[in-house]
mmCIF file of C-alpha atoms in Angstrom:
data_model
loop_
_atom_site.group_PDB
_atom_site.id
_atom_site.type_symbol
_atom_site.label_atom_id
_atom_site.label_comp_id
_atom_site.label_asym_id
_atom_site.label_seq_id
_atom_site.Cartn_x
_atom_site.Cartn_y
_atom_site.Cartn_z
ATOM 1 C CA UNK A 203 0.000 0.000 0.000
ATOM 2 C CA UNK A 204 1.764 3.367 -0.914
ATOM 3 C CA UNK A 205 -0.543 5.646 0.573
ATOM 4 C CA UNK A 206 -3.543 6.379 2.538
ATOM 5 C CA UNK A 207 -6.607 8.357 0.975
ATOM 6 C CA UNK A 208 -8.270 10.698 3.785
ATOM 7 C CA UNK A 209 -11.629 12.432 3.182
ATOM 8 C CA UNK A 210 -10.825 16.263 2.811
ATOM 9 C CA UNK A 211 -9.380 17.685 6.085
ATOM 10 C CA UNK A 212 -9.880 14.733 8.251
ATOM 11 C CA UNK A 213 -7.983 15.128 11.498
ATOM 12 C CA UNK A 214 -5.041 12.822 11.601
ATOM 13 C CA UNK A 215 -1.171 12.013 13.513
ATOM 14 C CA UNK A 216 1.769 10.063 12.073
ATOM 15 C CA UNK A 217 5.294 9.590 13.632
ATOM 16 C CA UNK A 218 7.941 7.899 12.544
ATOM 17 C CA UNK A 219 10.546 6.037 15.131
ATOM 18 C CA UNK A 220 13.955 5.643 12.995
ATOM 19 C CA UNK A 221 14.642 3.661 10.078
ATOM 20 C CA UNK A 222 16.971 0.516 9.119
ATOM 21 C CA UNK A 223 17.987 -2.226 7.987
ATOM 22 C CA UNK A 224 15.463 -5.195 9.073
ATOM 23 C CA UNK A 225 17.126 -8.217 10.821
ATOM 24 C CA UNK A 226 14.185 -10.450 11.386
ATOM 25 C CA UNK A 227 16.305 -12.652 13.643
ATOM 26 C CA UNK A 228 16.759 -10.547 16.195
ATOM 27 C CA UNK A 229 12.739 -10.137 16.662
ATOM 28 C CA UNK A 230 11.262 -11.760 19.676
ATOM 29 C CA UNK A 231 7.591 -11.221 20.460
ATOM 30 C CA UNK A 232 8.529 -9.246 23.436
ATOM 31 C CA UNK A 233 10.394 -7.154 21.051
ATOM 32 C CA UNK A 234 7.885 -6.137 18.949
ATOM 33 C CA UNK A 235 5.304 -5.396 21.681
ATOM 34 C CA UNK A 236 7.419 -3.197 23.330
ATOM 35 C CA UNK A 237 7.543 -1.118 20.181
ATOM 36 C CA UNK A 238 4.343 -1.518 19.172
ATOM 37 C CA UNK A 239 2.995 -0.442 22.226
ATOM 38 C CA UNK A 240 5.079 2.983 22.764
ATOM 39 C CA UNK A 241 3.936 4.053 19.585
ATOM 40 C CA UNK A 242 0.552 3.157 20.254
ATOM 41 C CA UNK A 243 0.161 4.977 23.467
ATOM 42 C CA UNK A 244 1.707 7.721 21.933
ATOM 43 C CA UNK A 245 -0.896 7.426 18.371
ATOM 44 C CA UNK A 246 -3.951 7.476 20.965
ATOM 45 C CA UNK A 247 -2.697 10.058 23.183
ATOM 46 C CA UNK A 248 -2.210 12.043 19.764
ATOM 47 C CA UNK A 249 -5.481 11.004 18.743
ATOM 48 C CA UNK A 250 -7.880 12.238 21.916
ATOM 49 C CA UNK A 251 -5.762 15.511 21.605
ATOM 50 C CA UNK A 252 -7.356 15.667 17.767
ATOM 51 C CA UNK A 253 -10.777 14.673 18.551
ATOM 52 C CA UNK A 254 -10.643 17.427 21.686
ATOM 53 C CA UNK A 255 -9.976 20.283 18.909
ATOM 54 C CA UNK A 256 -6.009 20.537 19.551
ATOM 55 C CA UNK A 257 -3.879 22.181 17.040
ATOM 56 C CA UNK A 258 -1.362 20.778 14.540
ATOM 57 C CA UNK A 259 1.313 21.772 16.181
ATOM 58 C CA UNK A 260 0.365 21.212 19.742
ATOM 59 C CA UNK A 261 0.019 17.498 18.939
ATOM 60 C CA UNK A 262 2.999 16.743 17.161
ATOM 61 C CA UNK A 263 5.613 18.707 19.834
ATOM 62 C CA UNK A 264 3.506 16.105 22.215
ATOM 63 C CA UNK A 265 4.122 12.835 20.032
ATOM 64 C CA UNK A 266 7.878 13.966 19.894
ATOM 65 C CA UNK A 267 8.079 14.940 23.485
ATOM 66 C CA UNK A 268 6.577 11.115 24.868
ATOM 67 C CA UNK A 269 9.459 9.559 21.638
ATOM 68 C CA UNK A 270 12.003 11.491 23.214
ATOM 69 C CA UNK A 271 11.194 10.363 27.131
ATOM 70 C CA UNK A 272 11.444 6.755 25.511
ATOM 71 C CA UNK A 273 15.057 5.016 25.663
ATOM 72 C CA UNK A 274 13.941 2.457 22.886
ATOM 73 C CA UNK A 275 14.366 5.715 20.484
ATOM 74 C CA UNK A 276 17.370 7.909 19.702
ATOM 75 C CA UNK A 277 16.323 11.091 21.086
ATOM 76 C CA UNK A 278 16.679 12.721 24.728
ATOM 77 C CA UNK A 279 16.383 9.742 27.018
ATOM 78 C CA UNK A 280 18.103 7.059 24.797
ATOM 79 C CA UNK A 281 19.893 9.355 22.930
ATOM 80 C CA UNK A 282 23.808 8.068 21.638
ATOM 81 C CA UNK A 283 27.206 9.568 22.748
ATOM 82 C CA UNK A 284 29.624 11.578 20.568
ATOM 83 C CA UNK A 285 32.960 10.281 20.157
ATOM 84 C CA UNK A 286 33.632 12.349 23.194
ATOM 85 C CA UNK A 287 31.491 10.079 25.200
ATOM 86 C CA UNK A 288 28.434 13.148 25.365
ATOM 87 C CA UNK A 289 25.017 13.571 24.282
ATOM 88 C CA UNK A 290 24.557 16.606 21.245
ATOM 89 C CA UNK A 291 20.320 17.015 20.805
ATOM 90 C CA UNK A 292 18.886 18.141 17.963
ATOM 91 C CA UNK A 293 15.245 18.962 17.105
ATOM 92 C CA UNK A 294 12.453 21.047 15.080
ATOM 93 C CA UNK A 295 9.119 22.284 14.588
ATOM 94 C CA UNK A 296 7.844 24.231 11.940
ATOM 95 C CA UNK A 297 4.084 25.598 11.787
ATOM 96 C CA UNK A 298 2.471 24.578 8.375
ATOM 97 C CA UNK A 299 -0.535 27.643 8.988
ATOM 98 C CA UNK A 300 2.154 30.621 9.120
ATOM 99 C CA UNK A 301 5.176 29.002 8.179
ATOM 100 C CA UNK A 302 7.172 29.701 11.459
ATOM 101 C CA UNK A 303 9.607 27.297 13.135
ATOM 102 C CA UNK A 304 12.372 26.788 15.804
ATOM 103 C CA UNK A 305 15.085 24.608 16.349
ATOM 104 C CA UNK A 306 18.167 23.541 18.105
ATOM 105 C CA UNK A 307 21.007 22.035 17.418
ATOM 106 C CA UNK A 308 23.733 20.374 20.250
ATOM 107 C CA UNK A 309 22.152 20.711 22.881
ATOM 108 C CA UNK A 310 23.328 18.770 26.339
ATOM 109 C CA UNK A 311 20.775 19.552 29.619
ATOM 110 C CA UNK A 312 17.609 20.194 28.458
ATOM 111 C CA UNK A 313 15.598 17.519 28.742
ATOM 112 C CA UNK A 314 12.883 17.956 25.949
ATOM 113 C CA UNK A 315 15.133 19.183 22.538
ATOM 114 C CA UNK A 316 11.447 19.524 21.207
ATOM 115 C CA UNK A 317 10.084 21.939 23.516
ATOM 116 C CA UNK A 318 13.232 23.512 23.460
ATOM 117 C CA UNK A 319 12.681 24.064 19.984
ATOM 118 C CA UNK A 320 8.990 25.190 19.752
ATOM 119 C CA UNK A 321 10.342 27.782 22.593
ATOM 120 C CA UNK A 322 12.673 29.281 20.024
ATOM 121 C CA UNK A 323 9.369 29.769 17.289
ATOM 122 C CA UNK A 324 7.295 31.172 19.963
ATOM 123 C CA UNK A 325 9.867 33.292 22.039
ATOM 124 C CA UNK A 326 12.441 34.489 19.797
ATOM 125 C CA UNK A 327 13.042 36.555 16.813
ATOM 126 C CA UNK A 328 15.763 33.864 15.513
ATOM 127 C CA UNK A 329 14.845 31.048 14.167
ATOM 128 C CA UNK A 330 17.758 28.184 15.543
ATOM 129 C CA UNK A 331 20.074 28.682 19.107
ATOM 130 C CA UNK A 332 23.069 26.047 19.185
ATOM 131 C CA UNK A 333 24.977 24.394 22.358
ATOM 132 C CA UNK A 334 25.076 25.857 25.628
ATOM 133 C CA UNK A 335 23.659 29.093 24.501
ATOM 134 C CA UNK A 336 20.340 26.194 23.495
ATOM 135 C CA UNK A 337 20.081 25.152 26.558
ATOM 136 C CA UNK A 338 20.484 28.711 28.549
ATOM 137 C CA UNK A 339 17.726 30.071 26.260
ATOM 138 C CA UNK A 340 15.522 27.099 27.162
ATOM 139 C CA UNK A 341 16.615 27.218 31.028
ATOM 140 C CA UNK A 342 14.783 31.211 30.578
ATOM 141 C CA UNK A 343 11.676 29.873 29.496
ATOM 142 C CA UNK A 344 11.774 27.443 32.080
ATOM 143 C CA UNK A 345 11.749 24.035 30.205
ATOM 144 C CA UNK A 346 13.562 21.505 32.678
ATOM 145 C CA UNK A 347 17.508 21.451 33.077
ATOM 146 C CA UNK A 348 18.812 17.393 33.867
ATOM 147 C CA UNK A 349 22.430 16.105 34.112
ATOM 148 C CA UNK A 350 23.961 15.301 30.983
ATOM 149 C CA UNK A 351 23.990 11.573 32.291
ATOM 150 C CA UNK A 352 20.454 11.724 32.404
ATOM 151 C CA UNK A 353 20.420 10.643 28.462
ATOM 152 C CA UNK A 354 22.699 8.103 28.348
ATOM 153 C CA UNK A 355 22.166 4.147 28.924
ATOM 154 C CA UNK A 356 24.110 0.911 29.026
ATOM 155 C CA UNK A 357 23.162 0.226 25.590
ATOM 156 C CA UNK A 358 24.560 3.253 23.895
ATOM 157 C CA UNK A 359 27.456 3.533 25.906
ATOM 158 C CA UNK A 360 28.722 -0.479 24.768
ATOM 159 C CA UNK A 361 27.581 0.869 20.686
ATOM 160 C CA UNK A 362 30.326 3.569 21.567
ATOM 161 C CA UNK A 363 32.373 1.485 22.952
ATOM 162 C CA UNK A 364 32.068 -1.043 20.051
ATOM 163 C CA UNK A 365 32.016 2.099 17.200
ATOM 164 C CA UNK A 366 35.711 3.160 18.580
ATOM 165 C CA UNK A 367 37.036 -0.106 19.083
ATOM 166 C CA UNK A 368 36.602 -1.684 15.548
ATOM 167 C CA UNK A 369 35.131 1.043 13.279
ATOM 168 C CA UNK A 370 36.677 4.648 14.486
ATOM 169 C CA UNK A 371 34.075 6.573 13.058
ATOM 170 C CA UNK A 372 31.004 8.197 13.347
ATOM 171 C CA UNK A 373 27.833 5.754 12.377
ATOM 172 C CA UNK A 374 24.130 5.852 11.808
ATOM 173 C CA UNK A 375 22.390 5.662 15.329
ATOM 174 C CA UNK A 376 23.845 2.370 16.457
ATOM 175 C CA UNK A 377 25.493 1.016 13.266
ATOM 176 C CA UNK A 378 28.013 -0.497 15.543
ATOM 177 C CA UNK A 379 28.309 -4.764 16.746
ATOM 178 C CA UNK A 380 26.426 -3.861 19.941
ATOM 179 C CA UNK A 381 23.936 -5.664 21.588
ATOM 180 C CA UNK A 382 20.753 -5.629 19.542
ATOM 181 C CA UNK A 383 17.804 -3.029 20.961
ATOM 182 C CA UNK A 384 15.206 -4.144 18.537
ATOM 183 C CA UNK A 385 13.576 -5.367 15.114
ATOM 184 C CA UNK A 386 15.426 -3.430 13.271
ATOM 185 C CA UNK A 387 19.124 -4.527 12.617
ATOM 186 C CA UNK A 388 21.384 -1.898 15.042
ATOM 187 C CA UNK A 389 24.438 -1.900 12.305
ATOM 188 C CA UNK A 390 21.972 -0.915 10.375
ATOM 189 C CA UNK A 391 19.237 1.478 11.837
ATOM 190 C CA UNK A 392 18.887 5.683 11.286
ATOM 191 C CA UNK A 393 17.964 7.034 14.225
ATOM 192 C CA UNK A 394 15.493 10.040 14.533
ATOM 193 C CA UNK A 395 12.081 10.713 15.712
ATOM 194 C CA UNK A 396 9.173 12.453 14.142
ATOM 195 C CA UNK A 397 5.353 13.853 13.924
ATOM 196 C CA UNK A 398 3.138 15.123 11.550
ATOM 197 C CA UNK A 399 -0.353 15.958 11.746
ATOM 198 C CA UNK A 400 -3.409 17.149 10.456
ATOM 199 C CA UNK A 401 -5.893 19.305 12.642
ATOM 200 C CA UNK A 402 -9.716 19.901 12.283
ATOM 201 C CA UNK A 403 -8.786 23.193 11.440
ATOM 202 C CA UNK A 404 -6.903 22.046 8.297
ATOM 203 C CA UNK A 405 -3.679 22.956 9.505
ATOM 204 C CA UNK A 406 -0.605 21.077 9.410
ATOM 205 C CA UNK A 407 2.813 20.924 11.746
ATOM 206 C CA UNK A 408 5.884 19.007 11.787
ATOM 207 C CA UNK A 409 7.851 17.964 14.228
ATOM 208 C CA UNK A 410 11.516 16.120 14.601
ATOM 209 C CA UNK A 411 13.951 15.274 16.976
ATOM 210 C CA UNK A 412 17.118 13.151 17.443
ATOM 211 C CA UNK A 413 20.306 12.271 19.266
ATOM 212 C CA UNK A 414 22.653 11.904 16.389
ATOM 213 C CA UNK A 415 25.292 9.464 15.443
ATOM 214 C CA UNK A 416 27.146 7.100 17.607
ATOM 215 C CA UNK A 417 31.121 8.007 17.425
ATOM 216 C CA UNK A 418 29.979 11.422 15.773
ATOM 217 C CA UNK A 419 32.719 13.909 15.988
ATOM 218 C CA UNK A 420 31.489 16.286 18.469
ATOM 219 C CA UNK A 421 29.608 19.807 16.796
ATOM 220 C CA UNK A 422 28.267 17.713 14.062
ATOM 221 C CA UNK A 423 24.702 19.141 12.875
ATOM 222 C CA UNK A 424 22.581 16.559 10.872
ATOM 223 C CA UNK A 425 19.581 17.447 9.034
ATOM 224 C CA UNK A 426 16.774 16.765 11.958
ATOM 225 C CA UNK A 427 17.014 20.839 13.347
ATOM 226 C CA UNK A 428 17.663 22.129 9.734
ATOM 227 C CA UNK A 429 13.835 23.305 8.327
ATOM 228 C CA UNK A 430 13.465 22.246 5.059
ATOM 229 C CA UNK A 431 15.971 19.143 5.123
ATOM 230 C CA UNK A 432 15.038 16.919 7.758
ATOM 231 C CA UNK A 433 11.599 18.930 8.766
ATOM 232 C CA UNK A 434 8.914 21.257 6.985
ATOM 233 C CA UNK A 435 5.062 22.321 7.099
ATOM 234 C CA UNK A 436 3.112 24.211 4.908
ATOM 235 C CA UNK A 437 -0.679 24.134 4.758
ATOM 236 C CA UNK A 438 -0.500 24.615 1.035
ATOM 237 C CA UNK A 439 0.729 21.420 0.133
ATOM 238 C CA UNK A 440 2.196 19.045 3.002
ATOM 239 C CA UNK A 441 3.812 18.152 6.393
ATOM 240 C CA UNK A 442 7.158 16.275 6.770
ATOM 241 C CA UNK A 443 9.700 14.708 9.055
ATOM 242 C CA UNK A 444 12.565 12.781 7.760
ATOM 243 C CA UNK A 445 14.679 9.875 9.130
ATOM 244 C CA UNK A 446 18.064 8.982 7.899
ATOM 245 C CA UNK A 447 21.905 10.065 6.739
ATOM 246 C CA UNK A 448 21.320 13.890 7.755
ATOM 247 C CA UNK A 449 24.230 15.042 5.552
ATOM 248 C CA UNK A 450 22.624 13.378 2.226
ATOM 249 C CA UNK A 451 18.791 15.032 3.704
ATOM 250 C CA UNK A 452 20.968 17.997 3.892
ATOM 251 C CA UNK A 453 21.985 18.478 0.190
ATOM 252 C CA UNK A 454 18.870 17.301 -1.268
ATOM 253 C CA UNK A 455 16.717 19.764 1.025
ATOM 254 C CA UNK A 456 14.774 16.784 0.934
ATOM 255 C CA UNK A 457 11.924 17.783 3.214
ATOM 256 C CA UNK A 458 11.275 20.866 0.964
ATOM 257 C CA UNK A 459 11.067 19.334 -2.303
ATOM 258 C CA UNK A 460 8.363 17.064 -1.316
ATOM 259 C CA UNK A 461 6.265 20.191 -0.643
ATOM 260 C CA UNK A 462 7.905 21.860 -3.648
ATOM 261 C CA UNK A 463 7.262 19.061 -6.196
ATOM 262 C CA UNK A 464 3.336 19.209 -5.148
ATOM 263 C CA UNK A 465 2.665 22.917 -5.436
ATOM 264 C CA UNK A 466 4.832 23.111 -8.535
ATOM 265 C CA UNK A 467 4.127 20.048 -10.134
ATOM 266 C CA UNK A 468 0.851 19.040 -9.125
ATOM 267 C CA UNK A 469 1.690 15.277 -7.757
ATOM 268 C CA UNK A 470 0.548 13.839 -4.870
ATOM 269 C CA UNK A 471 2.484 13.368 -1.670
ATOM 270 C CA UNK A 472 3.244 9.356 -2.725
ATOM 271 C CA UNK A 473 4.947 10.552 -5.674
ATOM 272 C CA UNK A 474 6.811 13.333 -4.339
ATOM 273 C CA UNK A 475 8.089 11.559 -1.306
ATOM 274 C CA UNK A 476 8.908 8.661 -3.458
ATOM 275 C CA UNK A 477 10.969 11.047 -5.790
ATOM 276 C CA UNK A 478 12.986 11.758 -2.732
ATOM 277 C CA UNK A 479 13.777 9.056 -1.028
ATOM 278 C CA UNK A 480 13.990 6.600 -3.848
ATOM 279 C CA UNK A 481 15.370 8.549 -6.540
ATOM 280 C CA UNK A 482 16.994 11.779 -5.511
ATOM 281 C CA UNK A 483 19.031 10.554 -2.573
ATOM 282 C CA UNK A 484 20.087 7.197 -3.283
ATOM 283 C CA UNK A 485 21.833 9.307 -6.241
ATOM 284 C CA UNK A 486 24.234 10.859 -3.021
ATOM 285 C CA UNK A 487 24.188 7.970 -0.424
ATOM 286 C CA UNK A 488 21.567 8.634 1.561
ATOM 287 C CA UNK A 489 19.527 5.953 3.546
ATOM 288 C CA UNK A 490 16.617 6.461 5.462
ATOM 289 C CA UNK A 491 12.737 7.739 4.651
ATOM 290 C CA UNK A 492 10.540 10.184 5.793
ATOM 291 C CA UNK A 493 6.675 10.508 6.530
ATOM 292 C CA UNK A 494 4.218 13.148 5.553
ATOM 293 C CA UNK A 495 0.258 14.047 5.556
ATOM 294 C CA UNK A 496 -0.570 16.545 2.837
ATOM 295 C CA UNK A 497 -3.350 19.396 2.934
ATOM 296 C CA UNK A 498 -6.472 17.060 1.701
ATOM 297 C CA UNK A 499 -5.287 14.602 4.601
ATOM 298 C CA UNK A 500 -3.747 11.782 2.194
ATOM 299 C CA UNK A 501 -0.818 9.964 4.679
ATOM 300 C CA UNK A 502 2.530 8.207 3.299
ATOM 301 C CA UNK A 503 5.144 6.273 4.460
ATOM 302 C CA UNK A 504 8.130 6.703 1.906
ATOM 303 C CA UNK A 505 11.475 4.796 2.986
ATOM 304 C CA UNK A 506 14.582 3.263 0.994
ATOM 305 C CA UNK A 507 15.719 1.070 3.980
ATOM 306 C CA UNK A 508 14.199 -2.326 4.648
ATOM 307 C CA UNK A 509 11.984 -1.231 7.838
ATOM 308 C CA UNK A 510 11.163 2.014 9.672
ATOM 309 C CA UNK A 511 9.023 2.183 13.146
ATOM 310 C CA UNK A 512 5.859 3.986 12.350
ATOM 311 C CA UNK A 513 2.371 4.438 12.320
ATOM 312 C CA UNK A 514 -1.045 6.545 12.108
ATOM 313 C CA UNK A 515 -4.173 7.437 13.831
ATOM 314 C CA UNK A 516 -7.209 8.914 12.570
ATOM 315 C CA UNK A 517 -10.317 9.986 14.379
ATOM 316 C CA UNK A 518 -12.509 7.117 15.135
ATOM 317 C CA UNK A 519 -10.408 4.080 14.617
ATOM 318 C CA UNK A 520 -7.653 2.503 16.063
ATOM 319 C CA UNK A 521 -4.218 3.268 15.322
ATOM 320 C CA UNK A 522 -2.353 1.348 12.578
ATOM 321 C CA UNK A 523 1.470 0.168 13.371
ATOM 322 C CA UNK A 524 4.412 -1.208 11.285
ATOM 323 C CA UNK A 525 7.887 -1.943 11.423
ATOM 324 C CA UNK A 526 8.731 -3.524 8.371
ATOM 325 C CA UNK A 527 8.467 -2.987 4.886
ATOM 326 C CA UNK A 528 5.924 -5.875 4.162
ATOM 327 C CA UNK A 529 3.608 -5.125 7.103
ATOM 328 C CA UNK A 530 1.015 -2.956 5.046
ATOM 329 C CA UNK A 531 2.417 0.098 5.300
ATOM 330 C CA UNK A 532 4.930 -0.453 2.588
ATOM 331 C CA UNK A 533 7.449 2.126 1.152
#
């Protein structure tokens, strides 16, 4: 199935949890449950706030917020360590009815890199704060400080560990022989988070957040903060968050030219997003996928890896999950 129809304007939420590689051998029933079911709370939760009126942009900052306080993801709690053995945040939002946004990049105490981020949009004149200047500007708005430990866990400290004893590089979330976290193969998986969504008001909002690399060389932006690479909204045409090898998402301005290729070329999100991801960056190297609802409420899943965690919700039914490329939600 490529994409989802929606009656006109229908209210409706889709995140994305990282893409990869699939490994089906590493998938246990407890595995997938435990996935399954974070995005699901997070779907329904996303869901009531749609039904109760909520805006666009109110609901995905929310979805992003619960991915980040999850360690199964790669963003705030869960996040992975720079080669320096430190956490570096990154996130967006961008505000498809006026075309405003936020983000920050490299950011170590604060504990929600979204909120930080949607902070910046509402607060500021600028449009992006970086490192500890980040961080101060969200401490003055009163978003909560934590340790720096705070992000870190076993698991991503033994993928550093195993990224600078046999690779010495930097590498995509957890592309390091670590012990496995999930479904999808951890040499092998692109770690970001990310929301879109639909309101009843027809607007739309995009959200995205994400710890980095493993072994990245500290200061390293990717494309998750940068609007119009790894996150854009416009009401005209579509909202997007992308997943996957920030510096190829980067060049391509690859969240932008889905909305660009609908207003100026008239094709639906599918075909756009499929341009993208399966065309336009394989051509420089880049692996990953990205999700999207456009203006008349049509949802797509577009991804040139062999899984990615997501899912949708829609007003009156019950969420719909996948994790691999053959579960119904297909790329």
């Amino acid at each position: 199935m490529n994409s989802i129809s929606r009656p006109q304007g229908k209210p409706v939420l889709a995140i994305h949890g990282g893409a990869g590689t699939l490994l089906r051998s590493k998938m246990t029933a407890a595995m997938e449950s435990e996935y399954l079911a974070a995005m699901e709370r997070i779907l329904l939760a996303g869901q009531a706030q749609l039904a109760a009126g909520a805006a666009a942009l109110d609901v995905v900052v929310e979805a992003v917020r619960q991915l980040e306080e999850c360690e199964l993801f790669n963003a705030g709690r869960g996040a992975v360590y720079t080669a320096d053995g430190t956490h570096e945040l990154d996130a967006s939002v961008m505000d498809g009815s006026n075309l405003q946004a936020g983000a920050v990049a490299g950011l170590r105490t604060t504990r929600n890199p979204v909120l930080a981020a949607r902070a910046v949009m509402q607060h500021s004149e600028h449009l992006m704060f970086v490192g500890s200047a980040g961080d101060a500007f969200a401490a003055r708005h009163q978003l909560e400080q934590v340790e720096p430990t705070w992000f870190g866990t076993e698991l991503r400290r033994a993928q550093l560990g195993a990224a600078q004893a046999s690779l010495g590089g930097a590498r995509l979330d957890h592309d390091v022989d670590a012990p496995s976290s999930g479904p999808i193969d951890d040499r092998r998986k692109l770690g970001t988070v990310g929301a879109v969504a639909l309101d009843a008001a027809g607007h739309l909002a995009a959200a995205t957040s994400t710890g980095g690399m493993t072994n990245k060389q500290p200061g390293r932006v990717g494309d998750s903060p940068i609007i119009g690479a790894g996150c854009y909204a416009n009401d005209a045409t579509v909202a997007v968050s992308c997943t996957g090898t920030g510096e190829a998402f980067m060049r391509a301005c690859a969240a932008f030219d889905v909305s660009a290729q609908m207003a100026y070329l008239g094709l639906p999100v599918q075909q756009a997003a499929d341009n993208v991801v399966k065309t336009k960056l394989p051509r420089l190297g880049g692996s990953g996928g990205l999700i999207a609802v456009a203006a008349n409420g049509d949802v797509c899943f577009s991804f040139n890896s062999e899984g990615m965690y997501r899912g949708y919700a829609k007003l009156g039914e019950q969420p719909v999950l996948a994790i691999y490329a053959d579960d119904g939600l297909a790329p």
